[in-house]
Short mmCIF file of C-alpha atoms and ligand atoms in Angstrom, two decimals:
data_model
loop_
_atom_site.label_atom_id
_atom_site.label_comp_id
_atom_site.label_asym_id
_atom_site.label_seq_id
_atom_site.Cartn_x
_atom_site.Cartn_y
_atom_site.Cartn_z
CA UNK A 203 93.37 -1.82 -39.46
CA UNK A 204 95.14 -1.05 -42.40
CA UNK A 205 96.38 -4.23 -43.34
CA UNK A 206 93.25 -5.44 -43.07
CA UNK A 207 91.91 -3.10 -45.83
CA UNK A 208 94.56 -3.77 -47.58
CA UNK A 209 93.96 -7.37 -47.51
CA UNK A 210 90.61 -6.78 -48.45
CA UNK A 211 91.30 -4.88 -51.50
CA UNK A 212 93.36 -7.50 -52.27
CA UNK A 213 96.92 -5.20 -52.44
CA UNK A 214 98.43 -6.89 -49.61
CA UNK A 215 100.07 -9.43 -51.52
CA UNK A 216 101.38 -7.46 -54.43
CA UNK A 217 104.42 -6.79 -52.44
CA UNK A 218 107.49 -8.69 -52.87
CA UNK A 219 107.39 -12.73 -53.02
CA UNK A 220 109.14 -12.65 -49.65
CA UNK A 221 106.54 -10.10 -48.06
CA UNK A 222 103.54 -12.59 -49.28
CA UNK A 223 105.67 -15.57 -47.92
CA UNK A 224 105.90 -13.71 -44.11
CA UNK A 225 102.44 -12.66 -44.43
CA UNK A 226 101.19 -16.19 -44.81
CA UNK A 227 103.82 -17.54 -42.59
CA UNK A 228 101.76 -15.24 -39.89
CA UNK A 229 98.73 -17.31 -39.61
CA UNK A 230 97.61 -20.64 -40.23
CA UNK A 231 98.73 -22.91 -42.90
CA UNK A 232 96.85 -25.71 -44.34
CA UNK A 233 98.33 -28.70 -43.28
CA UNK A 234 97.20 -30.75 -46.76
CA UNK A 235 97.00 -29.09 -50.08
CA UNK A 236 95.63 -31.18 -52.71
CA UNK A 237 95.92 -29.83 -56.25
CA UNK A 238 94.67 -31.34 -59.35
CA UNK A 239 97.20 -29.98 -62.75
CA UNK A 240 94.88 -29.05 -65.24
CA UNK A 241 95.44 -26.89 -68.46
CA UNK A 242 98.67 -28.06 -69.45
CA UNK A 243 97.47 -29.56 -73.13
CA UNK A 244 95.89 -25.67 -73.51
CA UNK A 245 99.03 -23.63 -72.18
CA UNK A 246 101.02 -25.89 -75.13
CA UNK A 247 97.94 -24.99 -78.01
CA UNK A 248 98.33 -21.29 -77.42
CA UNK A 249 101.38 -21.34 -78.10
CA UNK A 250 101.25 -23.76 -80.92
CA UNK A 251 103.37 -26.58 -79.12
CA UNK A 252 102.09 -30.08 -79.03
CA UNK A 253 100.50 -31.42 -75.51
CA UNK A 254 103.54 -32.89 -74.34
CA UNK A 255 105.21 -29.79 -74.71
CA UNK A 256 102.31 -28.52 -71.85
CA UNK A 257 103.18 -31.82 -69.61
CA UNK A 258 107.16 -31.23 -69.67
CA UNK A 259 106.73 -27.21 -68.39
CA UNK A 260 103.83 -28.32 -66.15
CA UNK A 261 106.37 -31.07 -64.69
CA UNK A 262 108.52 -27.92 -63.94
CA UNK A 263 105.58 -25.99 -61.99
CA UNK A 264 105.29 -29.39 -59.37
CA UNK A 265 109.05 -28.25 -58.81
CA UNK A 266 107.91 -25.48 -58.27
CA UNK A 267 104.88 -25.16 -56.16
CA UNK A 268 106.82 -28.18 -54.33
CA UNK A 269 109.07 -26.13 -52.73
CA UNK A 270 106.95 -22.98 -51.73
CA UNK A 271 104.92 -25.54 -50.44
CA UNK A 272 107.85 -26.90 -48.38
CA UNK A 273 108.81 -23.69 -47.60
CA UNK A 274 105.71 -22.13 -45.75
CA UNK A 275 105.40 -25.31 -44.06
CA UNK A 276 102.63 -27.39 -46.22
CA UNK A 277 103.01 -31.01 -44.32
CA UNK A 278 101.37 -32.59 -47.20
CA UNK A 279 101.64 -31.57 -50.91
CA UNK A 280 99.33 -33.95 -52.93
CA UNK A 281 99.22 -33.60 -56.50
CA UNK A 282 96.99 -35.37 -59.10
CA UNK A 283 99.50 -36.48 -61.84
CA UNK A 284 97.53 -39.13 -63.62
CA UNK A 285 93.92 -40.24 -63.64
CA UNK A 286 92.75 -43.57 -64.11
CA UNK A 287 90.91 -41.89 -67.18
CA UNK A 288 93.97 -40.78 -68.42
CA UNK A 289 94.71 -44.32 -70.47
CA UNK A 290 92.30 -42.67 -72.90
CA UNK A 291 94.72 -40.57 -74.54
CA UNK A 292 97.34 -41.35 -77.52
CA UNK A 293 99.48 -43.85 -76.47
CA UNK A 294 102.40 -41.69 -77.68
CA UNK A 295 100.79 -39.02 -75.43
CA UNK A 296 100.35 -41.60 -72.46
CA UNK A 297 104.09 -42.59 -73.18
CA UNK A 298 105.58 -39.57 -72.80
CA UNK A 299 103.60 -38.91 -69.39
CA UNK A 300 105.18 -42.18 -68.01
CA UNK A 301 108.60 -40.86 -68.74
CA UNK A 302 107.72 -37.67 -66.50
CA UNK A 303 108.73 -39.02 -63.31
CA UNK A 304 111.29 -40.42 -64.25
CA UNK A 305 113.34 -37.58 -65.71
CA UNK A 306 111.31 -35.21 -62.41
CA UNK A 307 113.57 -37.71 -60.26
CA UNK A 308 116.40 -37.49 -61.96
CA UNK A 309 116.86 -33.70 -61.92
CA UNK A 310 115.35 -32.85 -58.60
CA UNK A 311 115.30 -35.94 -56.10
CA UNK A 312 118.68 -34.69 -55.22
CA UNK A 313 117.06 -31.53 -54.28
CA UNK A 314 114.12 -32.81 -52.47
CA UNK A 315 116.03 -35.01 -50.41
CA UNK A 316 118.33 -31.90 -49.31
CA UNK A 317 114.83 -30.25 -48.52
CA UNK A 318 113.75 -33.49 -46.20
CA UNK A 319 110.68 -34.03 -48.70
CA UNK A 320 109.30 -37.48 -48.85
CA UNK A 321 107.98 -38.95 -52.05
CA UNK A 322 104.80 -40.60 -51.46
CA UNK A 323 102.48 -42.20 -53.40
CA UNK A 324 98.23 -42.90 -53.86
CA UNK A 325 97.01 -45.20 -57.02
CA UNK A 326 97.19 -48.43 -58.50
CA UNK A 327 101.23 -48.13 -59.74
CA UNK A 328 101.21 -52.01 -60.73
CA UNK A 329 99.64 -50.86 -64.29
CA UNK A 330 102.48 -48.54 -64.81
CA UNK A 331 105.62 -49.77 -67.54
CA UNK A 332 108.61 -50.94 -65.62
CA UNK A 333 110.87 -48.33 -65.77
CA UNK A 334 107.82 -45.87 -64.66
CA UNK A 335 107.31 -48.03 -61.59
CA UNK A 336 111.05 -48.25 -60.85
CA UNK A 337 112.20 -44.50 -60.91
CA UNK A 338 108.88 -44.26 -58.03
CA UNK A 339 110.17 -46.99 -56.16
CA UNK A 340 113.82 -45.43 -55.95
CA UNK A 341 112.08 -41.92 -55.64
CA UNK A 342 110.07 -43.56 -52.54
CA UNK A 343 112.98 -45.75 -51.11
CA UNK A 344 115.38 -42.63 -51.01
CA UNK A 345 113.21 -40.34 -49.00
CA UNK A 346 111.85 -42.90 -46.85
CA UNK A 347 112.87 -41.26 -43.50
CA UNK A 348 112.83 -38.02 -44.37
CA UNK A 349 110.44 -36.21 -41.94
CA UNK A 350 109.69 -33.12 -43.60
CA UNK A 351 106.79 -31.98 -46.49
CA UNK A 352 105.45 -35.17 -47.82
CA UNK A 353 104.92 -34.76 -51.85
CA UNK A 354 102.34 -37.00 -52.66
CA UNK A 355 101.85 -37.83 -56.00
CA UNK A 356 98.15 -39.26 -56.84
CA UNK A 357 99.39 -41.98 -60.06
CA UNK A 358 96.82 -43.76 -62.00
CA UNK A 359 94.34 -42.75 -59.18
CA UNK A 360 90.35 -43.08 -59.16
CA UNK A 361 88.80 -42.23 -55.96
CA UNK A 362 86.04 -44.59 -56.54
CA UNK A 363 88.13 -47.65 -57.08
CA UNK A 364 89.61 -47.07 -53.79
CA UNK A 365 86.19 -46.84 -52.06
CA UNK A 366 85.05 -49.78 -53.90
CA UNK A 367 88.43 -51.54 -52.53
CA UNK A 368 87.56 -50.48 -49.37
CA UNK A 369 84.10 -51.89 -49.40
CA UNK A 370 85.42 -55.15 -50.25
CA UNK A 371 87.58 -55.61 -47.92
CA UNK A 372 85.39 -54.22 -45.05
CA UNK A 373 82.66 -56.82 -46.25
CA UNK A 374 85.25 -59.56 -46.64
CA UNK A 375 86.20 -59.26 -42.89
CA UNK A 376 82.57 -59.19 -41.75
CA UNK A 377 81.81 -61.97 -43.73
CA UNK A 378 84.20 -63.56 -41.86
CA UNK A 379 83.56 -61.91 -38.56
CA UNK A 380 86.65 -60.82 -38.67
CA UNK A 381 85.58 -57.66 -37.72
CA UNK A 382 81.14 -56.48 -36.75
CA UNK A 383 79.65 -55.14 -39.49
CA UNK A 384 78.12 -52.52 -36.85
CA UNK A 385 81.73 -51.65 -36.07
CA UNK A 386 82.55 -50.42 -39.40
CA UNK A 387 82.66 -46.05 -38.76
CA UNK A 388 84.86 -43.34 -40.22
CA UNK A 389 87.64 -44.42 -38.72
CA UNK A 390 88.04 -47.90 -40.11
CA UNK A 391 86.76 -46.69 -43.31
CA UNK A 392 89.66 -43.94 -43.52
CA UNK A 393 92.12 -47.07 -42.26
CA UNK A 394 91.49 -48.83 -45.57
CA UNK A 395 91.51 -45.63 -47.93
CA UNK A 396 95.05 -45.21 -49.73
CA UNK A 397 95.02 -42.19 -47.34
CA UNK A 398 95.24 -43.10 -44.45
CA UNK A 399 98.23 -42.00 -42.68
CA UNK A 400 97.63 -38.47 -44.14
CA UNK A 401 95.59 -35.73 -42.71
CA UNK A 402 92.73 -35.02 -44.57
CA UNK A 403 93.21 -32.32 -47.15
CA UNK A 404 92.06 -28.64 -46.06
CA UNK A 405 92.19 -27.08 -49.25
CA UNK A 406 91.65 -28.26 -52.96
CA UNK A 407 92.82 -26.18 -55.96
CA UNK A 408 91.96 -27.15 -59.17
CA UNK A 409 93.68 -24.96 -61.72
CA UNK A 410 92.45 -24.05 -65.77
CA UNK A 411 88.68 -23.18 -65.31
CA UNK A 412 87.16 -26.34 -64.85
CA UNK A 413 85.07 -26.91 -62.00
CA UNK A 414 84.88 -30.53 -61.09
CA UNK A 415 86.38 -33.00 -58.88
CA UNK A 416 86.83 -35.73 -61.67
CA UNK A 417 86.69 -38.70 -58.85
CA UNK A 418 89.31 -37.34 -56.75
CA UNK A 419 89.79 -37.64 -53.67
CA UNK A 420 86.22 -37.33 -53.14
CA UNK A 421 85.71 -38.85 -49.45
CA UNK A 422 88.27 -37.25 -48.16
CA UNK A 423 87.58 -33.67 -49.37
CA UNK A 424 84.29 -33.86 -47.11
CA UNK A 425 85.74 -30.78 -45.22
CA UNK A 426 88.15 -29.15 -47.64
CA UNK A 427 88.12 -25.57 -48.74
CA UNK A 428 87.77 -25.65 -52.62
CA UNK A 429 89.71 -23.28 -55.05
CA UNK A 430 89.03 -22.95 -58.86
CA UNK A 431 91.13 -21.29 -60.51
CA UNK A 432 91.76 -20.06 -64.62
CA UNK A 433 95.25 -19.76 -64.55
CA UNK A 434 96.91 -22.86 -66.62
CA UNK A 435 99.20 -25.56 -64.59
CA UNK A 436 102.60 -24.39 -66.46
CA UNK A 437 101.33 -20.26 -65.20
CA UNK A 438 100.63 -21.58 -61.69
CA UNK A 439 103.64 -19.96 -59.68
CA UNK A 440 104.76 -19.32 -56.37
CA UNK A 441 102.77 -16.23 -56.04
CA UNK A 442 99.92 -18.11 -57.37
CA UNK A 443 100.18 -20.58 -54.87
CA UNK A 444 100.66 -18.15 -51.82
CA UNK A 445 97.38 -16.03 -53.05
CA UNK A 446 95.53 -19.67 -52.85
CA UNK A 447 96.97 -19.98 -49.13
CA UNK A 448 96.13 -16.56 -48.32
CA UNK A 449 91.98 -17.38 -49.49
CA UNK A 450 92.40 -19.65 -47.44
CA UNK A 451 93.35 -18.13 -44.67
CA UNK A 452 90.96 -15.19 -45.14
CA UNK A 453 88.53 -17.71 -45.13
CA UNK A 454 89.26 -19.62 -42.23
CA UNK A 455 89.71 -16.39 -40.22
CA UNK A 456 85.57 -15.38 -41.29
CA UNK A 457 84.38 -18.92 -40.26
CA UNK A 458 86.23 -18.51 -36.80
CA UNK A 459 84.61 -15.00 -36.13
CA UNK A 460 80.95 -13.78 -35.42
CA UNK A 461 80.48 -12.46 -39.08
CA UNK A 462 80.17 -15.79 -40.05
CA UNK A 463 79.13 -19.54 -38.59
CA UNK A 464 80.45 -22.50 -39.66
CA UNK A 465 78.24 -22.97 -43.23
CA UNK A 466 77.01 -26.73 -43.24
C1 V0D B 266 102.03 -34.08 -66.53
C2 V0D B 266 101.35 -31.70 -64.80
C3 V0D B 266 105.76 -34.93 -62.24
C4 V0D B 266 100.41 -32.86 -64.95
C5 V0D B 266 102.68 -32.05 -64.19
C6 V0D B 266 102.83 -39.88 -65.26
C7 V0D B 266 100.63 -33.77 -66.15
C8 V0D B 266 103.57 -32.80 -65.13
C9 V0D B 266 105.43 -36.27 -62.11
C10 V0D B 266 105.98 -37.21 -61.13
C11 V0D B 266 103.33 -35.26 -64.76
C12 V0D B 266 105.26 -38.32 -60.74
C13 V0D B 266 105.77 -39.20 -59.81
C14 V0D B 266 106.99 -38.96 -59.24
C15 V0D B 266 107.72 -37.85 -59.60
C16 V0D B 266 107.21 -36.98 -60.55
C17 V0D B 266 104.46 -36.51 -63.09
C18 V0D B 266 102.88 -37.59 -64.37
C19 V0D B 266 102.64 -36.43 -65.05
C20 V0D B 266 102.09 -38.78 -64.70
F1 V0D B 266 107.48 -39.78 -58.31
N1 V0D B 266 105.05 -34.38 -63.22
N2 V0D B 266 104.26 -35.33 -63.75
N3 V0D B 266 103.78 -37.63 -63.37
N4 V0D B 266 103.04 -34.10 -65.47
#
């Protein structure tokens, strides 16, 4: 009874880091958290830094959030790193971001291999420079068997490319009667999504104030639990993320209840 005011005023989680960690350990985690790393070009202007500046300490947050993620039990970290909009920026921005994973891999893959994390990937990588491509591929190769938290990165991604991919080969293979064209359902279409061996995502967070999806991911967060929040990428920390988790939960717990049906 207490704990539940508590929790509803909001002051069970200003306790110690490892309090909020066994509090959310308690209940139900979301299998697949999706978050898209915005604000990292504003964190660097208030502080009179250039963007890249941002992108470097925002590359130290996915370390970050990575391994709270991995450490609650998150089965599925996906993280938008790089729209396909993103091409739009100064090339000497754009080249900078393409030497991000590269030096992410070579201080931490070490670590996230010793944590069982596999590196996963969603987008069109074959537009990416060489040596962008090949510090992935290693990344991917190296933690191929690895069983534990997949971190997904989402790399030159548009969610609307992939549907249109999807489309076209669906149509392709009833044009050939390959497959019936009445046969096409969910399923199949989730089969042919760069998704599909991943559960669908059950919560987004979007961090820096802006509220749109900005063509991610947007068939597959159908069912998702969405989270805005104004606190900039390079801010986001592990208390940040385990307040998201615990919304989540809170929220989850109303839909199961009377007070509340399932919302269409
Ligand atoms: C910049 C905030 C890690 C968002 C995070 C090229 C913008 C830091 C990676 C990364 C980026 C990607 C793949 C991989 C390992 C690490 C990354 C990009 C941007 C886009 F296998 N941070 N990060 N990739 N930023």
């Amino acid at each position: 009874m207490l704990n539940k005011l508590m929790r509803k005023k909001n002051i069970l989680s200003e306790g110690s880091i490892a309090d909020q960690i066994a509090n959310v350990k308690s209940r139900q985690i979301p299998a697949h958290v999706a978050i898209i790393m915005d604000g990292n070009g504003r964190w660097a202007k208030k502080r009179n830094l250039p963007r890249v500046a941002g992108h470097h300490e925002g590359m130290k947050t996915v370390r970050k959030i990575a391994k709270i993620s991995n450490e609650i039990g998150v089965k599925v970290l996906t993280l938008y790193a790089f729209s396909t909009e993103n091409w739009k920026r100064p090339k000497l921005e754009v080249d900078f971001l393409m030497r991000l994973p590269g030096e992410f891999l070579n201080t931490y893959l070490g670590e996230l291999i010793e944590e069982n994390v596999r590196v996963e990937m969603i987008g069109d990588l074959s537009l990416l420079p060489d040596h962008t491509k090949k510090a992935i591929e290693q990344a991917i190769r190296k933690t191929k068997d690895n069983d534990g938290m997949i971190l997904n990165f989402a790399m030159n991604y548009g969610s609307r490319a992939e549907m249109i991919r999807c489309t076209q080969e669906l149509a392709k293979m009833a044009a050939s009667g390959e497959i019936k064209w009445e046969d096409i359902d969910e399923d199949m279409i989730n089969s042919y999504l760069m998704t599909a061996d991943l559960p669908e995502p059950d919560l987004l967070i979007r961090t820096s104030g802006e509220i749109r999806l900005s063509n991610f991911m947007l068939w597959q967060l159908a069912y998702a639990e969405f989270s805005f929040t104004d606190v900039l990428w390079p801010d986001f920390d592990e208390a940040c993320l385990l307040s998201e988790v615990e919304e989540f939960q809170s929220r989850s717990r109303r839909f199961g209840s009377v007070e509340g049906e399932e919302p269409v």
